[in-house]
CSV table of C-alpha atoms in Angstrom, one decimal:
chain,number,residue,atom,x,y,z
A,1,MET,CA,-72.5,67.3,-12.5
A,2,LYS,CA,-71.1,63.9,-11.3
A,3,LYS,CA,-73.6,61.1,-11.4
A,4,GLU,CA,-75.0,60.1,-8.0
A,5,GLN,CA,-73.4,57.0,-6.6
A,6,LEU,CA,-75.6,54.8,-4.4
A,7,VAL,CA,-74.9,51.8,-2.2
A,8,LEU,CA,-77.0,49.5,0.0
A,9,ALA,CA,-76.0,49.0,3.7
A,10,ILE,CA,-77.6,46.5,5.9
A,11,ASP,CA,-77.0,46.9,9.6
A,12,PHE,CA,-78.0,44.1,12.1
A,13,GLY,CA,-78.1,45.7,15.5
A,14,THR,CA,-78.7,44.0,18.8
A,15,GLN,CA,-82.2,45.5,19.1
A,16,SER,CA,-83.2,46.2,15.4
A,17,ILE,CA,-82.2,45.9,11.8
A,18,ARG,CA,-81.7,48.6,9.2
A,19,ALA,CA,-81.6,48.5,5.4
A,20,ALA,CA,-80.5,51.8,3.9
A,21,ILE,CA,-79.6,53.4,0.6
A,22,VAL,CA,-76.8,55.9,1.0
A,23,ASN,CA,-75.2,58.3,-1.6
A,24,GLN,CA,-71.6,59.4,-1.9
A,25,LYS,CA,-72.4,62.6,0.1
A,26,GLY,CA,-73.4,60.6,3.2
A,27,ASN,CA,-77.1,61.2,2.8
A,28,ILE,CA,-79.4,58.3,3.7
A,29,LEU,CA,-81.9,58.5,0.9
A,30,ALA,CA,-84.0,55.5,2.1
A,31,LEU,CA,-84.1,53.7,5.4
A,32,ILE,CA,-86.2,50.8,6.6
A,33,LYS,CA,-85.7,50.2,10.3
A,34,ASP,CA,-87.5,47.3,12.1
A,35,LYS,CA,-87.2,46.6,15.8
A,36,TYR,CA,-87.0,42.9,16.8
A,37,ASP,CA,-90.1,41.5,18.5
A,38,GLU,CA,-87.8,39.5,20.7
A,39,PRO,CA,-84.1,40.4,20.5
A,40,TYR,CA,-83.2,37.2,22.3
A,41,PHE,CA,-84.8,34.6,24.7
A,42,SER,CA,-83.5,33.2,27.9
A,43,THR,CA,-84.2,29.6,28.9
A,44,HIS,CA,-81.9,30.0,31.9
A,45,PRO,CA,-80.9,33.1,33.9
A,46,GLY,CA,-78.2,35.1,32.2
A,47,TRP,CA,-78.5,33.3,28.8
A,48,ALA,CA,-79.2,35.2,25.6
A,49,GLU,CA,-80.0,33.0,22.6
A,50,GLN,CA,-81.9,33.4,19.3
A,51,HIS,CA,-82.6,31.3,16.3
A,52,PRO,CA,-80.4,32.6,13.4
A,53,GLU,CA,-83.3,32.1,11.0
A,54,TYR,CA,-85.2,34.8,12.9
A,55,TYR,CA,-82.7,37.5,11.9
A,56,TRP,CA,-82.7,36.3,8.3
A,57,GLU,CA,-86.5,36.5,8.2
A,58,LYS,CA,-86.3,40.1,9.7
A,59,MET,CA,-83.8,41.1,7.0
A,60,VAL,CA,-86.0,39.6,4.3
A,61,LEU,CA,-89.0,41.7,5.6
A,62,ALA,CA,-86.8,44.8,5.7
A,63,THR,CA,-85.3,44.4,2.2
A,64,ASN,CA,-88.6,43.7,0.6
A,65,LYS,CA,-90.1,46.8,2.2
A,66,LEU,CA,-87.2,48.8,0.8
A,67,ALA,CA,-87.8,47.2,-2.6
A,68,THR,CA,-91.5,48.1,-2.5
A,69,LYS,CA,-91.1,51.7,-1.2
A,70,HIS,CA,-87.9,52.7,-3.1
A,71,PRO,CA,-87.6,50.4,-6.2
A,72,GLU,CA,-85.8,53.0,-8.4
A,73,LEU,CA,-83.2,53.8,-5.7
A,74,LEU,CA,-82.5,50.1,-5.1
A,75,LYS,CA,-82.0,49.5,-8.8
A,76,GLN,CA,-79.3,52.1,-8.8
A,77,ALA,CA,-77.3,50.6,-5.9
A,78,LEU,CA,-73.8,49.6,-7.2
A,79,ALA,CA,-73.2,47.1,-4.5
A,80,PHE,CA,-73.9,46.2,-0.8
A,81,THR,CA,-72.3,45.2,2.4
A,82,ILE,CA,-73.6,44.1,5.8
A,83,THR,CA,-72.5,44.9,9.3
A,84,THR,CA,-73.6,42.9,12.3
A,85,PHE,CA,-73.1,42.7,16.1
A,86,ARG,CA,-70.1,40.7,17.1
A,87,ASP,CA,-69.1,37.6,18.9
A,88,SER,CA,-72.3,35.7,18.5
A,89,PRO,CA,-71.6,32.2,17.1
A,90,VAL,CA,-74.0,30.1,15.0
A,91,PHE,CA,-73.8,26.2,15.1
A,92,LEU,CA,-74.6,24.4,11.8
A,93,ASP,CA,-74.5,20.7,10.8
A,94,GLU,CA,-73.0,19.3,7.6
A,95,ASN,CA,-76.0,20.5,5.6
A,96,PHE,CA,-75.8,24.0,7.1
A,97,VAL,CA,-78.8,23.5,9.3
A,98,PRO,CA,-78.7,24.9,12.8
A,99,THR,CA,-77.9,22.3,15.5
A,100,ARG,CA,-79.1,24.7,18.3
A,101,PRO,CA,-79.9,28.4,18.8
A,102,MET,CA,-77.1,30.9,18.4
A,103,VAL,CA,-75.5,32.4,21.5
A,104,LEU,CA,-75.5,36.2,21.5
A,105,TRP,CA,-72.6,38.4,22.8
A,106,LEU,CA,-74.8,39.4,25.8
A,107,ASP,CA,-74.9,35.8,27.1
A,108,GLN,CA,-73.3,35.3,30.5
A,109,ARG,CA,-72.9,31.5,30.8
A,110,GLN,CA,-69.4,30.2,31.5
A,111,ALA,CA,-67.8,26.9,30.7
A,112,ALA,CA,-66.1,24.8,33.4
A,113,ILE,CA,-63.0,24.3,31.2
A,114,HIS,CA,-62.6,20.5,31.6
A,115,LYS,CA,-60.0,20.5,28.8
A,116,LYS,CA,-57.0,22.5,30.1
A,117,LEU,CA,-54.4,24.2,28.0
A,118,PRO,CA,-51.0,22.4,27.8
A,119,LEU,CA,-48.9,23.0,30.9
A,120,ILE,CA,-46.2,24.9,29.2
A,121,ARG,CA,-48.7,27.4,27.8
A,122,ARG,CA,-50.3,27.8,31.3
A,123,ILE,CA,-46.9,28.5,32.8
A,124,LEU,CA,-46.1,31.1,30.1
A,125,PHE,CA,-49.4,32.9,30.6
A,126,GLY,CA,-48.8,32.9,34.3
A,127,ILE,CA,-45.4,34.5,33.9
A,128,VAL,CA,-46.9,37.4,32.0
A,129,GLY,CA,-49.8,37.8,34.4
A,130,MET,CA,-52.5,36.7,32.0
A,131,THR,CA,-53.8,33.6,33.7
A,132,GLU,CA,-57.2,35.0,34.9
A,133,THR,CA,-57.8,36.8,31.6
A,134,ILE,CA,-57.1,33.6,29.6
A,135,LYS,CA,-59.4,31.7,31.9
A,136,LEU,CA,-62.2,34.2,31.5
A,137,ASN,CA,-61.9,34.2,27.7
A,138,MET,CA,-62.0,30.4,27.6
A,139,LYS,CA,-65.0,30.3,30.0
A,140,ARG,CA,-66.9,32.8,27.9
A,141,THR,CA,-66.3,30.9,24.6
A,142,PRO,CA,-69.7,29.4,23.6
A,143,GLY,CA,-68.1,26.6,21.6
A,144,ILE,CA,-66.3,25.3,24.8
A,145,TRP,CA,-69.5,25.5,26.8
A,146,VAL,CA,-71.5,23.6,24.2
A,147,ARG,CA,-68.8,20.9,23.9
A,148,GLU,CA,-68.9,20.4,27.7
A,149,ASN,CA,-72.7,20.6,28.3
A,150,GLU,CA,-74.2,19.5,25.0
A,151,PRO,CA,-71.7,17.0,23.6
A,152,GLU,CA,-74.3,15.5,21.2
A,153,VAL,CA,-74.9,19.0,19.7
A,154,TRP,CA,-71.2,19.6,19.4
A,155,ALA,CA,-70.7,16.3,17.6
A,156,LYS,CA,-73.3,17.3,15.0
A,157,THR,CA,-71.8,20.8,14.6
A,158,ARG,CA,-69.8,20.7,11.4
A,159,TYR,CA,-69.6,24.5,11.0
A,160,TYR,CA,-69.0,27.1,13.7
A,161,MET,CA,-69.2,30.7,12.6
A,162,ASN,CA,-70.0,34.3,13.6
A,163,PHE,CA,-73.5,35.5,12.9
A,164,SER,CA,-72.2,37.7,10.0
A,165,THR,CA,-70.9,34.5,8.4
A,166,TYR,CA,-74.3,32.8,8.6
A,167,ILE,CA,-76.0,35.8,6.9
A,168,THR,CA,-73.3,35.8,4.2
A,169,TYR,CA,-73.9,32.1,3.6
A,170,ARG,CA,-77.7,32.7,3.3
A,171,LEU,CA,-77.0,35.5,0.8
A,172,LEU,CA,-74.3,33.9,-1.3
A,173,GLY,CA,-74.3,30.2,-0.6
A,174,LYS,CA,-70.6,30.4,0.3
A,175,TYR,CA,-68.9,29.7,3.6
A,176,ILE,CA,-66.9,32.9,3.6
A,177,ASP,CA,-66.5,36.1,5.6
A,178,SER,CA,-64.2,39.0,6.3
A,179,VAL,CA,-61.3,39.1,8.7
A,180,PRO,CA,-62.8,42.0,10.8
A,181,ASN,CA,-66.0,40.0,11.4
A,182,GLN,CA,-64.1,37.4,13.5
A,183,THR,CA,-63.8,39.9,16.4
A,184,GLY,CA,-64.7,38.0,19.6
A,185,HIS,CA,-64.0,34.5,20.8
A,186,PHE,CA,-62.6,33.2,17.5
A,187,PRO,CA,-59.0,32.1,16.9
A,188,ILE,CA,-58.0,35.0,14.6
A,189,ARG,CA,-54.7,36.8,14.1
A,190,PHE,CA,-55.8,40.2,13.1
A,191,ARG,CA,-52.3,41.4,12.3
A,192,SER,CA,-51.9,38.8,9.5
A,193,GLY,CA,-55.5,38.2,8.8
A,194,LYS,CA,-55.3,34.4,9.3
A,195,TRP,CA,-56.6,31.8,11.6
A,196,TYR,CA,-54.4,30.5,14.4
A,197,GLY,CA,-53.5,26.9,14.0
A,198,ASP,CA,-55.1,24.4,16.4
A,199,ASN,CA,-52.0,24.2,18.5
A,200,ALA,CA,-50.8,27.8,18.3
A,201,MET,CA,-49.7,29.5,21.6
A,202,LYS,CA,-52.4,32.1,21.5
A,203,ASN,CA,-55.3,29.9,20.3
A,204,ILE,CA,-57.1,29.5,23.6
A,205,PHE,CA,-60.6,29.0,22.2
A,206,GLN,CA,-60.3,25.3,21.3
A,207,ILE,CA,-62.3,25.6,18.1
A,208,PRO,CA,-60.9,23.3,15.4
A,209,VAL,CA,-59.9,25.3,12.4
A,210,ASP,CA,-61.7,22.9,10.0
A,211,LYS,CA,-65.0,24.1,11.5
A,212,LEU,CA,-64.3,27.7,10.6
A,213,CYS,CA,-65.0,29.6,7.4
A,214,GLU,CA,-62.7,30.9,4.7
A,215,ILE,CA,-61.7,34.4,5.7
A,216,VAL,CA,-60.8,37.2,3.2
A,217,PRO,CA,-59.6,40.8,3.6
A,218,PRO,CA,-62.2,43.6,3.8
A,219,GLY,CA,-63.0,45.0,0.4
A,220,THR,CA,-63.0,41.5,-1.2
A,221,LEU,CA,-65.8,40.9,-3.7
A,222,MET,CA,-67.4,37.8,-2.2
A,223,GLY,CA,-70.1,37.2,-4.8
A,224,GLU,CA,-73.4,38.3,-6.4
A,225,LEU,CA,-77.0,37.6,-5.5
A,226,SER,CA,-78.6,34.7,-7.3
A,227,ALA,CA,-82.1,34.7,-8.9
A,228,ALA,CA,-83.4,32.7,-6.0
A,229,VAL,CA,-82.1,35.0,-3.3
A,230,SER,CA,-83.2,38.0,-5.3
A,231,LYS,CA,-86.8,36.7,-5.4
A,232,GLU,CA,-86.8,36.0,-1.6
A,233,THR,CA,-85.2,39.3,-0.5
A,234,GLY,CA,-86.4,41.7,-3.2
A,235,LEU,CA,-82.8,42.8,-3.8
A,236,PRO,CA,-81.6,43.0,-7.4
A,237,LYS,CA,-80.3,39.8,-9.1
A,238,GLY,CA,-76.5,40.1,-9.6
A,239,LEU,CA,-76.1,42.8,-6.9
A,240,LYS,CA,-72.4,42.6,-5.7
A,241,MET,CA,-71.6,41.9,-2.1
A,242,TYR,CA,-68.3,43.0,-0.6
A,243,ALA,CA,-66.6,41.8,2.7
A,244,ALA,CA,-66.8,44.6,5.3
A,245,GLY,CA,-66.7,44.7,9.1
A,246,THR,CA,-68.5,44.8,12.5
A,247,ASP,CA,-71.0,47.2,13.9
A,248,LYS,CA,-68.7,49.0,16.4
A,249,GLY,CA,-65.9,49.4,13.8
A,250,SER,CA,-68.5,50.7,11.3
A,251,GLU,CA,-69.8,53.2,13.9
A,252,SER,CA,-66.3,54.5,14.4
A,253,ILE,CA,-65.6,55.0,10.7
A,254,GLY,CA,-69.1,56.5,10.3
A,255,THR,CA,-68.3,59.2,12.8
A,256,GLY,CA,-65.2,60.3,10.9
A,257,CYS,CA,-62.4,58.7,13.0
A,258,TYR,CA,-59.9,57.9,10.3
A,259,SER,CA,-56.7,58.5,12.1
A,260,ASN,CA,-55.2,58.4,15.7
A,261,ASP,CA,-56.0,62.1,16.1
A,262,TYR,CA,-59.5,61.0,17.0
A,263,ALA,CA,-61.2,58.7,19.4
A,264,ALA,CA,-64.7,57.2,18.7
A,265,ILE,CA,-67.1,56.5,21.6
A,266,SER,CA,-70.1,54.3,21.1
A,267,TYR,CA,-72.6,54.7,23.9
A,268,GLY,CA,-74.5,51.6,23.0
A,269,THR,CA,-75.6,48.4,24.9
A,270,ALA,CA,-71.9,47.8,25.2
A,271,SER,CA,-69.9,51.1,25.4
A,272,VAL,CA,-66.7,51.3,23.5
A,273,ILE,CA,-63.8,53.7,22.9
A,274,ASN,CA,-61.5,53.1,20.0
A,275,VAL,CA,-58.8,54.8,18.0
A,276,ALA,CA,-57.8,54.0,14.4
A,277,ASN,CA,-54.2,53.3,13.6
A,278,LYS,CA,-52.5,52.2,10.4
A,279,ARG,CA,-50.1,50.1,12.5
A,280,TYR,CA,-51.1,47.3,14.8
A,281,VAL,CA,-51.3,48.9,18.3
A,282,GLU,CA,-52.7,46.7,21.1
A,283,PRO,CA,-54.9,48.8,23.5
A,284,GLU,CA,-53.5,47.0,26.5
A,285,THR,CA,-50.7,44.4,26.9
A,286,PHE,CA,-51.7,41.1,25.2
A,287,LEU,CA,-55.1,42.3,24.2
A,288,PRO,CA,-55.5,42.5,20.4
A,289,ALA,CA,-56.2,45.4,18.1
A,290,TYR,CA,-59.1,44.7,15.8
A,291,ALA,CA,-59.0,44.7,12.0
A,292,THR,CA,-61.6,47.1,10.5
A,293,SER,CA,-63.6,47.3,7.3
A,294,ILE,CA,-60.8,49.5,5.8
A,295,PRO,CA,-57.8,47.5,4.6
A,296,ASN,CA,-54.7,48.0,6.8
A,297,LEU,CA,-56.5,50.0,9.4
A,298,PHE,CA,-56.7,48.7,13.0
A,299,HIS,CA,-58.8,49.7,16.0
A,300,SER,CA,-57.3,49.9,19.4
A,301,GLU,CA,-60.4,49.3,21.5
A,302,VAL,CA,-61.4,49.3,25.2
A,303,GLN,CA,-65.0,48.1,26.1
A,304,VAL,CA,-67.3,48.6,29.0
A,305,TYR,CA,-69.1,45.3,28.6
A,306,ARG,CA,-72.5,46.3,29.9
A,307,GLY,CA,-72.2,50.0,29.1
A,308,TYR,CA,-75.5,51.7,28.4
A,309,TRP,CA,-77.3,48.5,29.2
A,310,THR,CA,-76.9,49.7,32.8
A,311,VAL,CA,-79.1,52.7,31.9
A,312,ASN,CA,-81.9,50.3,31.1
A,313,TRP,CA,-81.1,48.4,34.3
A,314,PHE,CA,-81.4,51.7,36.2
A,315,ILE,CA,-84.7,52.5,34.6
A,316,GLU,CA,-86.2,49.1,35.2
A,317,GLU,CA,-85.0,48.7,38.8
A,318,ILE,CA,-84.9,52.2,40.2
A,319,ALA,CA,-86.4,55.0,38.1
A,320,THR,CA,-90.1,54.0,38.6
A,321,ASN,CA,-91.2,57.6,39.2
A,322,GLU,CA,-89.4,58.9,36.1
A,323,SER,CA,-90.9,56.2,33.9
A,324,LEU,CA,-94.4,57.2,35.0
A,325,GLU,CA,-93.6,60.9,34.4
A,326,ALA,CA,-92.2,60.1,31.0
A,327,LYS,CA,-95.4,58.3,30.0
A,328,ILE,CA,-97.5,61.3,31.1
A,329,GLU,CA,-95.3,63.7,29.1
A,330,LEU,CA,-95.0,61.3,26.1
A,331,LEU,CA,-91.2,61.3,26.5
A,332,ALA,CA,-88.6,58.6,26.8
A,333,THR,CA,-87.6,57.9,30.4
A,334,GLU,CA,-84.0,58.8,29.5
A,335,GLU,CA,-85.1,62.3,28.5
A,336,VAL,CA,-86.7,62.9,31.9
A,337,LEU,CA,-83.6,61.5,33.7
A,338,ASN,CA,-81.2,63.5,31.6
A,339,LYS,CA,-83.1,66.7,32.3
A,340,LYS,CA,-83.1,66.1,36.0
A,341,MET,CA,-79.5,65.1,35.9
A,342,LEU,CA,-78.5,68.6,35.0
A,343,GLU,CA,-79.8,69.8,38.3
A,344,ILE,CA,-77.0,67.8,40.0
A,345,SER,CA,-73.5,69.3,40.0
A,346,PRO,CA,-70.6,67.6,38.3
A,347,GLY,CA,-69.3,64.7,40.3
A,348,ALA,CA,-72.8,63.9,41.6
A,349,ASP,CA,-72.0,65.6,44.9
A,350,GLY,CA,-69.3,63.2,45.7
A,351,LEU,CA,-70.9,60.0,44.5
A,352,VAL,CA,-68.6,57.9,42.3
A,353,LEU,CA,-69.6,54.7,40.4
A,354,GLN,CA,-67.4,52.0,38.8
A,355,PRO,CA,-69.6,50.6,36.0
A,356,TYR,CA,-68.4,47.0,35.9
A,357,TRP,CA,-71.8,45.3,35.8
A,358,GLY,CA,-70.0,42.8,33.6
A,359,PRO,CA,-66.3,41.8,33.8
A,360,THR,CA,-63.6,43.3,31.5
A,361,LEU,CA,-60.9,41.3,29.8
A,362,LYS,CA,-58.1,42.8,31.9
A,363,ARG,CA,-60.2,42.8,35.1
A,364,PRO,CA,-62.1,39.5,35.0
A,365,GLU,CA,-63.2,39.6,38.6
A,366,ALA,CA,-64.3,43.2,38.6
A,367,ARG,CA,-67.8,44.2,39.9
A,368,GLY,CA,-69.8,47.3,39.9
A,369,ALA,CA,-69.3,49.6,42.9
A,370,ILE,CA,-70.7,52.9,44.2
A,371,ILE,CA,-69.0,54.9,46.9
A,372,GLY,CA,-69.6,58.2,48.7
A,373,PHE,CA,-73.2,57.9,49.8
A,374,SER,CA,-74.6,60.6,52.1
A,375,ASP,CA,-78.1,61.3,53.4
A,376,PHE,CA,-78.8,63.9,50.7
A,377,HIS,CA,-78.1,61.7,47.7
A,378,THR,CA,-81.1,60.7,45.6
A,379,ARG,CA,-81.7,58.3,42.7
A,380,ILE,CA,-80.9,61.1,40.3
A,381,HIS,CA,-77.4,61.4,41.9
A,382,ILE,CA,-77.0,57.7,41.3
A,383,TYR,CA,-78.1,58.2,37.6
A,384,ARG,CA,-75.6,61.0,37.1
A,385,ALA,CA,-72.8,58.9,38.8
A,386,LEU,CA,-73.7,56.1,36.4
A,387,ILE,CA,-73.3,58.3,33.3
A,388,GLU,CA,-70.1,59.8,34.7
A,389,GLY,CA,-68.8,56.3,35.7
A,390,ILE,CA,-69.1,54.9,32.2
A,391,ALA,CA,-67.3,58.0,30.8
A,392,PHE,CA,-64.6,57.6,33.5
A,393,ALA,CA,-64.1,54.0,32.5
A,394,LEU,CA,-63.7,54.9,28.8
A,395,TYR,CA,-61.4,57.8,29.7
A,396,GLU,CA,-59.2,55.3,31.6
A,397,GLY,CA,-59.2,53.1,28.5
A,398,LEU,CA,-58.2,56.1,26.2
A,399,GLN,CA,-55.3,56.8,28.5
A,400,SER,CA,-54.0,53.3,28.0
A,401,ILE,CA,-54.4,53.6,24.2
A,402,GLU,CA,-52.7,57.0,24.1
A,403,LYS,CA,-49.8,55.6,26.0
A,404,ARG,CA,-49.3,52.7,23.7
A,405,GLN,CA,-49.7,54.7,20.5
A,406,ARG,CA,-47.5,57.4,22.0
A,407,LYS,CA,-49.8,60.2,20.9
A,408,ARG,CA,-52.8,62.0,22.5
A,409,VAL,CA,-56.0,62.4,20.6
A,410,LYS,CA,-57.4,65.8,19.9
A,411,GLU,CA,-61.1,65.1,19.5
A,412,ILE,CA,-63.9,62.7,20.4
A,413,ARG,CA,-66.6,61.6,18.1
A,414,VAL,CA,-69.7,60.0,19.6
A,415,SER,CA,-72.4,57.6,18.4
A,416,GLY,CA,-74.9,55.2,19.9
A,417,GLY,CA,-78.1,55.8,21.8
A,418,GLY,CA,-76.5,57.8,24.6
A,419,SER,CA,-75.0,60.3,22.1
A,420,GLN,CA,-78.5,61.6,21.4
A,421,SER,CA,-78.4,63.4,24.7
A,422,ASP,CA,-76.8,66.8,24.7
A,423,ALA,CA,-76.3,66.5,28.5
A,424,ILE,CA,-74.3,63.2,28.1
A,425,CYS,CA,-72.2,64.6,25.3
A,426,GLN,CA,-71.4,67.7,27.4
A,427,ILE,CA,-70.4,65.5,30.4
A,428,THR,CA,-68.2,63.5,28.1
A,429,ALA,CA,-66.4,66.7,26.9
A,430,ASP,CA,-66.0,67.8,30.5
A,431,ILE,CA,-64.5,64.5,31.6
A,432,PHE,CA,-62.1,64.1,28.7
A,433,GLY,CA,-61.2,67.7,28.5
A,434,ILE,CA,-61.3,67.8,24.7
A,435,PRO,CA,-64.1,68.7,22.1
A,436,VAL,CA,-66.8,66.1,21.5
A,437,LYS,CA,-68.5,66.1,18.1
A,438,ARG,CA,-71.7,64.5,17.0
A,439,THR,CA,-72.4,63.8,13.3
A,440,GLN,CA,-75.4,64.3,11.1
A,441,THR,CA,-77.1,61.1,11.9
A,442,TYR,CA,-77.4,58.5,14.7
A,443,GLU,CA,-77.1,55.8,12.0
A,444,THR,CA,-73.3,55.9,12.1
A,445,ALA,CA,-72.9,52.1,11.5
A,446,VAL,CA,-74.9,52.6,8.2
A,447,ILE,CA,-72.8,55.5,7.2
A,448,GLY,CA,-69.5,53.7,8.1
A,449,THR,CA,-70.6,50.6,6.1
A,450,ALA,CA,-71.5,52.8,3.1
A,451,MET,CA,-68.2,54.7,3.3
A,452,ALA,CA,-66.3,51.4,3.2
A,453,THR,CA,-68.3,50.3,0.2
A,454,MET,CA,-67.6,53.5,-1.6
A,455,LEU,CA,-63.9,52.9,-1.1
A,456,TYR,CA,-64.2,49.3,-2.4
A,457,LEU,CA,-65.9,50.7,-5.5
A,458,ASN,CA,-63.2,53.4,-6.0
A,459,VAL,CA,-65.7,56.2,-5.7
A,460,TYR,CA,-63.2,57.7,-3.3
A,461,ASP,CA,-59.4,57.2,-3.3
A,462,SER,CA,-58.9,57.3,0.5
A,463,LEU,CA,-60.8,57.0,3.8
A,464,GLU,CA,-59.9,60.7,4.5
A,465,GLU,CA,-61.5,61.8,1.2
A,466,ALA,CA,-64.6,59.6,1.9
A,467,THR,CA,-64.8,61.1,5.4
A,468,LYS,CA,-64.7,64.7,4.1
A,469,ASN,CA,-67.5,64.0,1.7
A,470,MET,CA,-69.7,61.7,3.8
A,471,VAL,CA,-69.4,62.7,7.5
A,472,HIS,CA,-70.8,66.0,8.5
A,473,ILE,CA,-70.6,67.5,12.0
A,474,ASP,CA,-74.0,68.4,13.5
A,475,LYS,CA,-73.0,69.7,16.9
A,476,THR,CA,-69.8,70.4,18.9
A,477,PHE,CA,-69.5,70.3,22.7
A,478,ILE,CA,-66.6,72.3,24.1
A,479,PRO,CA,-65.4,71.2,27.6
A,480,ASN,CA,-66.2,73.4,30.6
A,481,GLN,CA,-62.7,73.9,32.1
A,482,ASP,CA,-64.1,74.3,35.7
A,483,ASN,CA,-66.0,71.1,35.4
A,484,HIS,CA,-63.0,69.4,33.8
A,485,ILE,CA,-60.8,70.3,36.8
A,486,LYS,CA,-63.4,68.8,39.2
A,487,TYR,CA,-63.6,65.6,37.1
A,488,ALA,CA,-59.8,65.4,36.8
A,489,TYR,CA,-59.5,65.4,40.5
A,490,LEU,CA,-62.2,62.8,41.0
A,491,PHE,CA,-60.8,60.6,38.3
A,492,LYS,CA,-57.2,60.7,39.6
A,493,SER,CA,-57.9,60.7,43.3
A,494,VAL,CA,-61.0,58.5,43.5
A,495,TYR,CA,-62.1,56.6,40.4
A,496,ARG,CA,-58.7,55.3,39.4
A,497,GLU,CA,-58.1,54.1,42.9
A,498,LEU,CA,-61.3,52.0,43.1
A,499,TYR,CA,-60.2,48.9,41.2
A,500,PRO,CA,-56.8,48.5,42.8
A,501,ARG,CA,-58.2,48.9,46.3
A,502,LEU,CA,-61.3,46.7,45.7
A,503,SER,CA,-59.7,43.9,43.5
A,504,ALA,CA,-59.0,41.7,46.5
A,505,VAL,CA,-62.6,42.2,47.7
A,506,TYR,CA,-63.9,41.3,44.3
A,507,LYS,CA,-61.9,38.0,44.3
A,508,ARG,CA,-63.3,37.1,47.7
A,509,LEU,CA,-66.9,37.8,46.4
A,510,LYS,CA,-66.2,35.6,43.4
A,511,LYS,CA,-65.0,32.8,45.7
A,512,PHE,CA,-68.2,33.3,47.8
A,513,GLN,CA,-70.4,32.9,44.8
């Protein structure tokens, strides 16, 4: 019998951290999961900040628990990788000490853009219809905001990095990170795996390259843990650390989406649909495909920025009765809502929701909208319309990806909190009209990270082989064709018409604010 191969995967989520030992069959043999006491704090409305040291301390607690509870398994780990949430910059001075709290991807502040792009670049972006998208991306770049509003902090900031880079520095003492981890508001060329120059046409983020880290391809051995770090974390001295990728990318790989026959949906705080391609395929014109933790594999991705965050919004703002009912029955409020949702017919009896509680890259002025209200609609109708609206938005994104890759996908794989609901998975199958499959664990980012590490170690020769051995289907949801016909009509005749007809109204609302 072949010797069991074990790796360590550390997953920094937005709400919690996981440290797991995984074998080559995709079995999680040990898992420490700790929820953050305070995922972020807000000193102003819409801000989301955290001290980067907080996450390091939570990781140290998790890895020491793992070392205490499963010492023998940890000793057998061949190597480890980390995966983290994306687009969350950390600001450090010349001594690698934070100059201010980090800014999380949830943060909604926007810069004024005092420093404009050169005129020729503005003209060219205008010609291709990207002016508003470029403006939004610049406004949402935390480095630009800090430079404008906290110049003294920016002057002290010698190093500007994604959160994953900070954790890597704390682990290895090196200012280094993988190419995939630069997803977000960083001047990265994913196709070539290099930084854009300071004056490059597509470098709109105004972050000097000399503040950024050394970037290496996924699968690069970045270093080994020192005796000091081993003592602090409980992890074995000399344990090898490889460069990997982000949480969303890891989730996709962990559900078994290794080719463009499959689409991966993450029903998380941000909801995402992506498709893996061996060639660089932009999901929409001028929007990048992202590098993944697998060398020479790219994800064409469309994101619903607030995604299943809106479910929490609905629970806090509207579902008071269901929250009380859930407490009495010792259930999660989502379970009560999902059960009641099934009493409503597909299409929420004519209620249709556009889930843009946060702007999208291609639709920077978009807002959330609900149409079709009648006197018989209830809050459960609104809830079902919300679930359907998120799926509609992802379905629209998939159509764009399929058009650009010139191939239709055959199957959906789901992950994230929303995927735990059979009702939501079935609605997804009915809207997309193709089978939806859920895998053996909800910890798909952990599995995806472990799969990548197995490939780096040559335990498997290909991602397809790793997928066959480490990803196992738990349940399949076959689309109800009658429901799909109803959804297809709503999508084509109603949902898809909402943004074009409301875009001018959204612009006037933006001007009003």
